Coordinates of C-alpha atoms in Angstrom, one line a residue:
M140 CA 0.0 0.0 0.0
V141 CA 1.3 3.5 -0.8
K142 CA 0.3 6.3 1.4
I143 CA 0.9 10.1 1.0
K144 CA 0.9 12.2 4.0
K145 CA -1.2 15.4 3.7
K146 CA 0.0 18.7 5.1
D147 CA -3.0 18.9 7.4
Q148 CA -1.8 15.7 9.2
S149 CA -4.6 13.6 7.8
F150 CA -3.7 10.8 5.3
L151 CA -4.4 10.3 1.6
V152 CA -4.1 6.7 0.5
L153 CA -2.5 5.8 -2.8
T154 CA -2.8 2.0 -3.0
L155 CA -0.6 0.3 -5.5
C156 CA -1.2 -3.4 -4.9
L157 CA 0.6 -5.7 -7.3
F158 CA 0.4 -9.5 -7.4
F159 CA 3.2 -11.4 -9.1
V160 CA 3.7 -14.7 -11.0
M161 CA 6.9 -15.3 -12.9
C162 CA 9.4 -17.8 -14.3
E163 CA 13.0 -18.2 -13.1
A164 CA 15.5 -15.6 -14.1
H165 CA 19.2 -15.9 -14.6
N166 CA 21.9 -13.8 -12.9
L167 CA 24.2 -12.1 -15.5
N168 CA 27.0 -9.6 -14.9
Y169 CA 26.5 -6.6 -17.2
T170 CA 29.2 -4.4 -15.7
K171 CA 31.9 -3.5 -18.2
Y172 CA 35.0 -2.7 -16.1
K173 CA 37.3 0.0 -17.4
Q174 CA 40.0 2.3 -16.1
V175 CA 38.5 4.6 -13.5
S176 CA 40.4 7.5 -12.0
N177 CA 40.9 7.6 -8.2
M178 CA 39.1 11.0 -8.1
R179 CA 36.0 9.5 -9.7
L180 CA 36.1 6.4 -7.4
E181 CA 36.3 8.8 -4.4
R182 CA 33.3 10.7 -5.6
I183 CA 31.4 7.5 -6.1
Q184 CA 32.3 6.2 -2.7
R185 CA 31.2 9.5 -1.0
H186 CA 27.9 9.2 -2.8
L187 CA 27.5 5.5 -1.7
D188 CA 28.4 6.5 1.9
R189 CA 25.5 8.9 1.8
I190 CA 22.8 6.5 0.5
N191 CA 24.1 3.3 2.1
K192 CA 23.1 3.8 5.8
P193 CA 24.9 1.9 8.6
P194 CA 23.0 -1.3 9.0
L195 CA 22.0 -3.0 12.3
F196 CA 22.0 -6.3 10.6
T197 CA 23.0 -7.6 7.1
I198 CA 21.5 -10.4 5.0
Q199 CA 23.2 -12.0 2.0
S200 CA 20.7 -12.9 -0.8
P201 CA 21.2 -16.0 -2.9
D202 CA 21.4 -13.8 -6.0
G203 CA 24.3 -11.8 -4.7
D204 CA 22.4 -8.8 -3.3
I205 CA 23.3 -7.5 0.1
I206 CA 20.3 -6.4 2.1
D207 CA 21.0 -4.0 4.9
C208 CA 18.6 -3.8 7.8
V209 CA 18.6 0.0 8.6
H210 CA 16.8 1.7 11.5
K211 CA 13.7 3.2 10.0
R212 CA 14.6 6.7 11.1
K213 CA 18.1 6.4 9.5
Q214 CA 16.9 5.5 6.0
P215 CA 17.9 7.8 3.0
A216 CA 14.5 9.5 2.8
F217 CA 15.2 11.7 5.9
D218 CA 18.2 13.3 4.2
H219 CA 15.7 15.3 2.2
P220 CA 15.4 18.9 3.6
L221 CA 11.6 18.7 3.3
L222 CA 11.5 15.6 5.5
K223 CA 13.7 16.6 8.4
N224 CA 10.7 16.8 10.7
H225 CA 8.6 14.1 9.0
K226 CA 7.0 11.6 11.2
I227 CA 6.6 8.0 10.1
Q228 CA 3.0 6.9 10.3
K229 CA 2.5 4.2 13.0
I230 CA -1.2 3.4 12.5
P231 CA -2.2 2.5 9.0
P232 CA -5.1 4.5 7.4
E233 CA -8.4 3.0 6.7
I234 CA -8.3 0.4 3.9
P235 CA -10.4 1.5 0.9
K236 CA -14.0 0.2 1.0
L237 CA -15.3 -2.1 -1.8
K238 CA -18.3 -1.2 -3.9
T239 CA -18.9 -4.8 -4.9
S240 CA -20.3 -7.9 -3.1
V241 CA -18.2 -10.2 -5.3
K242 CA -15.1 -11.9 -3.7
T243 CA -12.5 -10.2 -5.9
D244 CA -8.8 -9.9 -5.7
A245 CA -9.3 -6.6 -4.0
M246 CA -11.2 -8.3 -1.1
M247 CA -8.5 -11.0 -0.9
S248 CA -5.9 -8.2 -0.8
R249 CA -7.8 -6.6 2.1
D250 CA -7.7 -9.9 3.9
V251 CA -3.9 -10.0 3.6
V252 CA -3.3 -6.4 4.5
S253 CA -5.6 -6.5 7.5
N254 CA -3.9 -9.7 8.9
N255 CA -0.6 -9.0 10.6
S256 CA 0.2 -12.6 11.4
K257 CA 3.3 -14.1 10.0
S258 CA 1.3 -16.8 8.2
A259 CA -0.4 -14.1 6.1
V260 CA 2.9 -12.8 4.6
I261 CA 4.2 -14.6 1.5
D262 CA 7.9 -15.0 1.1
W263 CA 8.2 -13.7 -2.5
Q264 CA 11.7 -12.1 -2.8
L265 CA 14.9 -14.1 -3.2
W266 CA 16.5 -12.7 -0.1
H267 CA 13.7 -14.3 2.0
Q268 CA 14.9 -17.8 1.1
N269 CA 17.4 -18.3 3.9
G270 CA 14.7 -17.5 6.4
T271 CA 16.5 -14.5 8.0
R272 CA 14.4 -11.3 8.5
C273 CA 15.2 -7.8 9.4
P274 CA 14.8 -7.0 13.2
A275 CA 11.8 -4.9 14.4
G276 CA 12.3 -1.2 13.9
T277 CA 14.4 -1.6 10.8
V278 CA 13.7 -1.7 7.1
P279 CA 15.5 -3.8 4.4
I280 CA 17.5 -1.7 1.9
R281 CA 19.3 -3.2 -1.1
R282 CA 23.0 -2.1 -0.8
S283 CA 24.4 -0.1 -3.8
E284 CA 28.0 -0.8 -4.7
V285 CA 30.6 0.8 -6.9
H286 CA 30.0 -1.4 -9.9
D287 CA 26.3 -0.4 -9.8
V288 CA 27.3 3.2 -10.3
L289 CA 29.8 2.4 -13.0
R290 CA 27.1 0.9 -15.2
A291 CA 25.4 4.3 -15.3
K292 CA 26.3 7.0 -17.7
S293 CA 27.5 9.2 -14.9
L294 CA 27.1 9.5 -11.1
Y295 CA 24.3 12.1 -11.8
D296 CA 22.4 9.6 -13.9
F297 CA 22.6 6.8 -11.4
G298 CA 19.2 5.7 -10.4
K299 CA 17.3 8.1 -12.7
K300 CA 15.1 7.6 -15.7
K301 CA 16.8 9.1 -18.7
R302 CA 15.4 11.0 -21.7
H303 CA 16.6 9.6 -25.0
G304 CA 17.2 11.8 -28.0
L305 CA 15.6 9.8 -30.8
P306 CA 12.0 10.9 -31.1
I307 CA 9.4 8.5 -32.5
A308 CA 6.1 9.2 -34.2
R309 CA 3.3 9.4 -31.6
R310 CA 0.0 11.1 -30.9
V311 CA 0.4 14.7 -29.7
D312 CA -2.1 14.2 -26.9
A313 CA -0.8 10.8 -25.7
P314 CA -0.6 10.6 -21.9
D315 CA 3.1 9.8 -21.8
V316 CA 5.3 9.9 -18.7
V317 CA 8.8 10.4 -20.3
S318 CA 8.0 12.5 -23.3
G319 CA 8.2 9.5 -25.7
N320 CA 11.8 10.0 -26.9
G321 CA 13.1 6.4 -27.1
H322 CA 10.5 5.2 -24.7
E323 CA 7.6 3.1 -26.0
H324 CA 4.5 2.1 -24.2
A325 CA 1.4 -0.2 -24.2
I326 CA -0.9 1.3 -21.6
A327 CA -4.4 1.7 -20.4
Y328 CA -5.3 5.0 -18.7
T329 CA -8.2 6.9 -17.0
G330 CA -9.4 10.3 -18.0
G331 CA -7.4 13.3 -17.0
S332 CA -10.0 15.2 -15.0
E333 CA -10.9 12.6 -12.3
E334 CA -10.2 12.9 -8.5
I335 CA -8.2 9.7 -7.8
Y336 CA -6.8 8.6 -4.5
G337 CA -5.3 5.2 -5.4
A338 CA -5.0 2.5 -7.9
K339 CA -4.7 -1.3 -7.9
A340 CA -4.3 -4.2 -10.4
T341 CA -3.3 -7.8 -10.6
I342 CA -0.4 -8.5 -13.0
N343 CA 1.8 -11.4 -14.0
V344 CA 5.6 -11.1 -14.1
W345 CA 7.9 -12.4 -16.9
E346 CA 11.6 -12.3 -17.8
P347 CA 11.7 -10.2 -21.0
S348 CA 14.9 -10.2 -22.9
I349 CA 16.9 -7.0 -23.1
E350 CA 19.0 -6.3 -26.2
V351 CA 21.2 -3.5 -25.0
V352 CA 22.5 -3.0 -21.4
N353 CA 21.1 0.6 -21.1
E354 CA 17.6 -0.5 -22.2
F355 CA 14.9 -1.8 -19.8
S356 CA 11.5 -3.4 -19.9
L357 CA 8.9 -2.8 -17.1
S358 CA 5.3 -3.2 -16.2
Q359 CA 3.9 -0.7 -13.7
I360 CA 1.2 1.5 -12.3
W361 CA 1.6 5.3 -12.7
V362 CA -0.4 7.6 -10.4
L363 CA -0.2 11.1 -12.0
S364 CA -1.0 14.8 -11.6
G365 CA 0.2 17.9 -13.4
S366 CA 0.7 18.5 -17.0
F367 CA 2.4 16.2 -19.6
D368 CA 3.7 19.1 -21.7
G369 CA 5.3 21.1 -18.9
S370 CA 7.8 20.7 -16.1
D371 CA 5.3 20.2 -13.3
L372 CA 4.3 16.5 -13.9
N373 CA 4.1 14.6 -10.6
S374 CA 4.3 10.8 -10.9
I375 CA 4.4 7.9 -8.4
E376 CA 5.2 4.6 -9.9
A377 CA 5.5 1.0 -8.8
G378 CA 5.8 -2.4 -10.6
W379 CA 8.4 -4.8 -11.8
Q380 CA 11.3 -4.2 -14.2
V381 CA 14.2 -5.9 -15.9
S382 CA 17.1 -3.3 -16.1
P383 CA 20.6 -4.6 -16.6
E384 CA 22.1 -1.2 -16.2
L385 CA 20.5 -0.5 -12.9
Y386 CA 20.8 -3.9 -11.3
G387 CA 23.5 -5.8 -13.2
D388 CA 21.4 -8.8 -14.1
S389 CA 18.3 -9.9 -16.0
R390 CA 16.0 -10.7 -13.0
P391 CA 12.6 -9.1 -12.7
R392 CA 12.7 -6.8 -9.7
L393 CA 10.2 -4.8 -7.6
F394 CA 10.8 -1.1 -8.2
T395 CA 9.4 2.3 -7.3
Y396 CA 10.0 5.7 -8.9
W397 CA 8.9 9.2 -8.2
T398 CA 9.3 12.7 -9.7
S399 CA 7.7 16.1 -9.0
D400 CA 9.1 17.9 -12.0
S401 CA 8.6 15.7 -15.0
Y402 CA 11.8 13.6 -14.6
Q403 CA 14.1 16.6 -14.7
A404 CA 15.9 17.1 -11.4
T405 CA 13.8 15.4 -8.8
G406 CA 13.2 11.7 -8.0
C407 CA 14.8 8.4 -8.5
Y408 CA 14.4 4.6 -8.5
N409 CA 13.8 2.8 -5.2
L410 CA 15.8 4.3 -2.3
L411 CA 18.7 5.7 -4.5
C412 CA 18.0 9.2 -3.3
S413 CA 16.1 10.8 -0.4
G414 CA 12.4 11.0 -0.7
F415 CA 10.7 7.5 -0.6
V416 CA 9.9 6.5 2.9
Q417 CA 10.2 2.7 3.5
T418 CA 7.9 1.4 6.2
N419 CA 7.7 -2.4 5.6
S420 CA 10.3 -4.6 7.2
R421 CA 9.8 -7.6 4.8
I422 CA 9.9 -5.9 1.4
A423 CA 13.2 -4.7 -0.1
I424 CA 12.6 -2.2 -2.9
G425 CA 14.8 -3.2 -5.9
A426 CA 15.2 -6.8 -4.8
A427 CA 14.5 -9.7 -7.2
I428 CA 11.0 -11.3 -7.3
S429 CA 10.6 -15.0 -6.7
P430 CA 7.7 -17.1 -8.1
V431 CA 4.6 -15.8 -6.2
S432 CA 4.2 -12.5 -4.4
S433 CA 2.0 -9.7 -3.1
V434 CA 3.0 -6.2 -2.2
E435 CA 1.8 -3.7 0.4
G436 CA 3.4 -1.3 2.8
S437 CA 5.4 1.9 1.9
Y438 CA 4.6 5.5 1.3
W439 CA 5.7 8.8 -0.2
P440 CA 5.3 11.9 1.9
A441 CA 3.2 14.8 0.5
E442 CA 5.9 17.3 1.2
L443 CA 7.8 16.3 -2.0
F444 CA 4.9 16.9 -4.4
T445 CA 3.3 20.0 -5.9
H446 CA 0.2 18.3 -7.3
L447 CA 0.0 14.8 -5.7
A448 CA -0.1 16.1 -2.1
E449 CA -3.9 16.0 -2.2
R450 CA -5.0 13.7 -5.1
A451 CA -4.1 12.3 -8.5
T452 CA -6.0 13.1 -11.7
M453 CA -4.9 10.1 -13.8
V454 CA -3.8 6.5 -13.5
E455 CA -1.9 4.5 -16.1
W456 CA -1.4 0.8 -16.1
G457 CA 0.9 -1.0 -18.6
G458 CA 4.3 -1.7 -20.0
E459 CA 7.3 0.5 -21.1
I460 CA 10.5 -0.2 -22.8
V461 CA 13.5 1.8 -24.0
N462 CA 14.3 1.7 -27.7
S463 CA 17.9 3.0 -28.1
R464 CA 18.2 1.9 -31.8
A465 CA 21.8 1.0 -31.0
N466 CA 22.3 -0.7 -34.4
G467 CA 20.2 1.8 -36.4
E468 CA 17.1 -0.4 -36.2
H469 CA 14.3 -1.0 -33.7
T470 CA 15.4 -2.8 -30.5
S471 CA 14.5 -6.5 -29.9
T472 CA 13.9 -5.7 -26.2
Q473 CA 10.7 -7.5 -25.3
M474 CA 7.8 -6.0 -23.4
G475 CA 5.9 -8.2 -21.0
S476 CA 6.2 -11.8 -22.0
G477 CA 7.4 -10.9 -25.5
H478 CA 4.1 -11.9 -27.0
F479 CA 1.6 -9.4 -28.5
G480 CA -1.6 -8.7 -26.6
D481 CA -3.5 -10.5 -29.3
D482 CA -2.0 -13.8 -28.1
G483 CA -4.1 -13.6 -25.0
F484 CA -4.2 -15.9 -21.9
R485 CA -1.1 -18.1 -21.1
K486 CA 1.0 -16.2 -23.6
A487 CA 0.6 -12.5 -23.3
S488 CA 1.3 -10.4 -20.2
Y489 CA -1.8 -8.9 -18.5
F490 CA -3.2 -6.5 -16.0
R491 CA -6.5 -7.6 -14.6
N492 CA -9.0 -6.2 -12.1
L493 CA -8.0 -2.6 -12.6
E494 CA -9.4 -0.5 -9.8
I495 CA -9.2 3.0 -8.4
V496 CA -9.8 4.6 -5.1
D497 CA -12.3 7.6 -5.3
S498 CA -12.9 10.6 -3.0
D499 CA -15.0 8.6 -0.5
N500 CA -12.3 6.0 -0.1
S501 CA -14.1 3.4 -2.1
L502 CA -12.2 0.9 -4.3
S503 CA -14.1 0.2 -7.5
S504 CA -13.5 -1.2 -11.0
A505 CA -11.9 1.3 -13.4
Q506 CA -14.4 2.4 -16.0
D507 CA -14.1 4.0 -19.5
I508 CA -10.4 3.4 -19.8
S509 CA -8.5 4.3 -23.0
I510 CA -5.6 2.4 -24.4
L511 CA -2.5 3.5 -26.2
A512 CA 0.5 1.9 -28.0
E513 CA 2.8 4.1 -30.0
N514 CA 3.9 1.4 -32.4
T515 CA 1.5 -1.5 -32.6
N516 CA 3.8 -3.4 -35.0
C517 CA 6.3 -3.7 -32.1
Y518 CA 4.1 -3.8 -29.0
N519 CA 0.3 -3.7 -28.7
I520 CA -2.5 -3.8 -26.2
K521 CA -6.0 -5.4 -26.2
N522 CA -8.5 -4.5 -23.5
A523 CA -11.7 -6.2 -22.4
Y524 CA -14.1 -6.7 -19.4
S525 CA -15.4 -9.9 -17.7
T526 CA -17.1 -10.8 -14.5
E527 CA -14.1 -12.5 -13.0
W528 CA -11.3 -10.3 -14.3
G529 CA -13.2 -7.0 -14.4
T530 CA -11.5 -4.3 -16.5
H531 CA -8.4 -6.0 -17.9
F532 CA -6.0 -6.0 -20.8
Y533 CA -3.3 -8.0 -22.5
Y534 CA -0.2 -6.2 -23.7
G535 CA 3.4 -6.6 -24.9
G536 CA 5.4 -7.6 -27.9
P537 CA 8.7 -8.9 -29.2
G538 CA 10.1 -5.6 -30.5
R539 CA 12.0 -5.9 -33.7
N540 CA 10.3 -8.2 -36.3
P541 CA 9.6 -8.0 -40.0
Q542 CA 6.8 -5.4 -39.4
C543 CA 8.8 -3.5 -36.7
N544 CA 12.0 -2.1 -37.8

């Protein structure tokens, strides 16, 4: 669950509940080592010393990650000047009410969220496998290391979404989140004038292949406010992604992202800058996802946002890839499962039971959604409605193929 603290000390709930199913990933080393000056290494180490807080306990994950258990008041979020006096919420807000009598995923999610017993928590990240947990009062944080930073273009770019300089043909009014340059999407979205206080969906997780190290493939929920054509877009994002540059492997990983200025100077992935407040002691943002999982339990404080402090105006669900055209042709980086949305169940990736939280804190099926894919020969999306899956869609694609070049 993602919560945003209002300035009047009451709480606005932004619920991004994601359920995961995936196949096994493989650990690959994407770091290209090269000569690095001592001065640059010193700058990198100073940065890592700022974001890697002293742990009270450390856990070694089977995939090579190091998970630091950091006191919740010592996490990177509180380095942000707007959060110096921020208080972590101790009592969770009211869970959104349901507007349906059918036993849906939303109701099952409420059962899990409201049950604090150990048996209600599913071990769904790889670092859980050795049975060790972070102590009470701490939060798990994936440790960043020198080779993580060296994979980035620069220290400034580390942990940030980048704008790519190769524009592609797209609708002028498309509700994009990164201006479209080099980024391609297959998304469903709500209208831009609603008052929205949360979003939810059930999705499946795959291991899409990535052609170039600095490309990625992700599936996520965007909760948005502000304008797409200016510098004031606010976005809170959560989902899964495969990003060799960011993580050094091809495993699907849980991620978050935030920005309050249209991806210009603010925001970052996960806990790689100050801002995102981690509250859950069992979920490590940025850690690899293992076969079955459910997510709930962290929040962004309203002090960081100009538009999202009170409400959102749009939600997007779907996939995004980066097309760098490294060889002068469209990338073969896959979106979702690598199958087009037309291939449907058991082949294509999906989002099902799309729901939003409205102004009276009610969780209801998203209605009248629109869909968008910039290049349907490369990646597409097909939406539908059913009693069991509610509002849902299949999406994805293989990237480069005879019709996509």
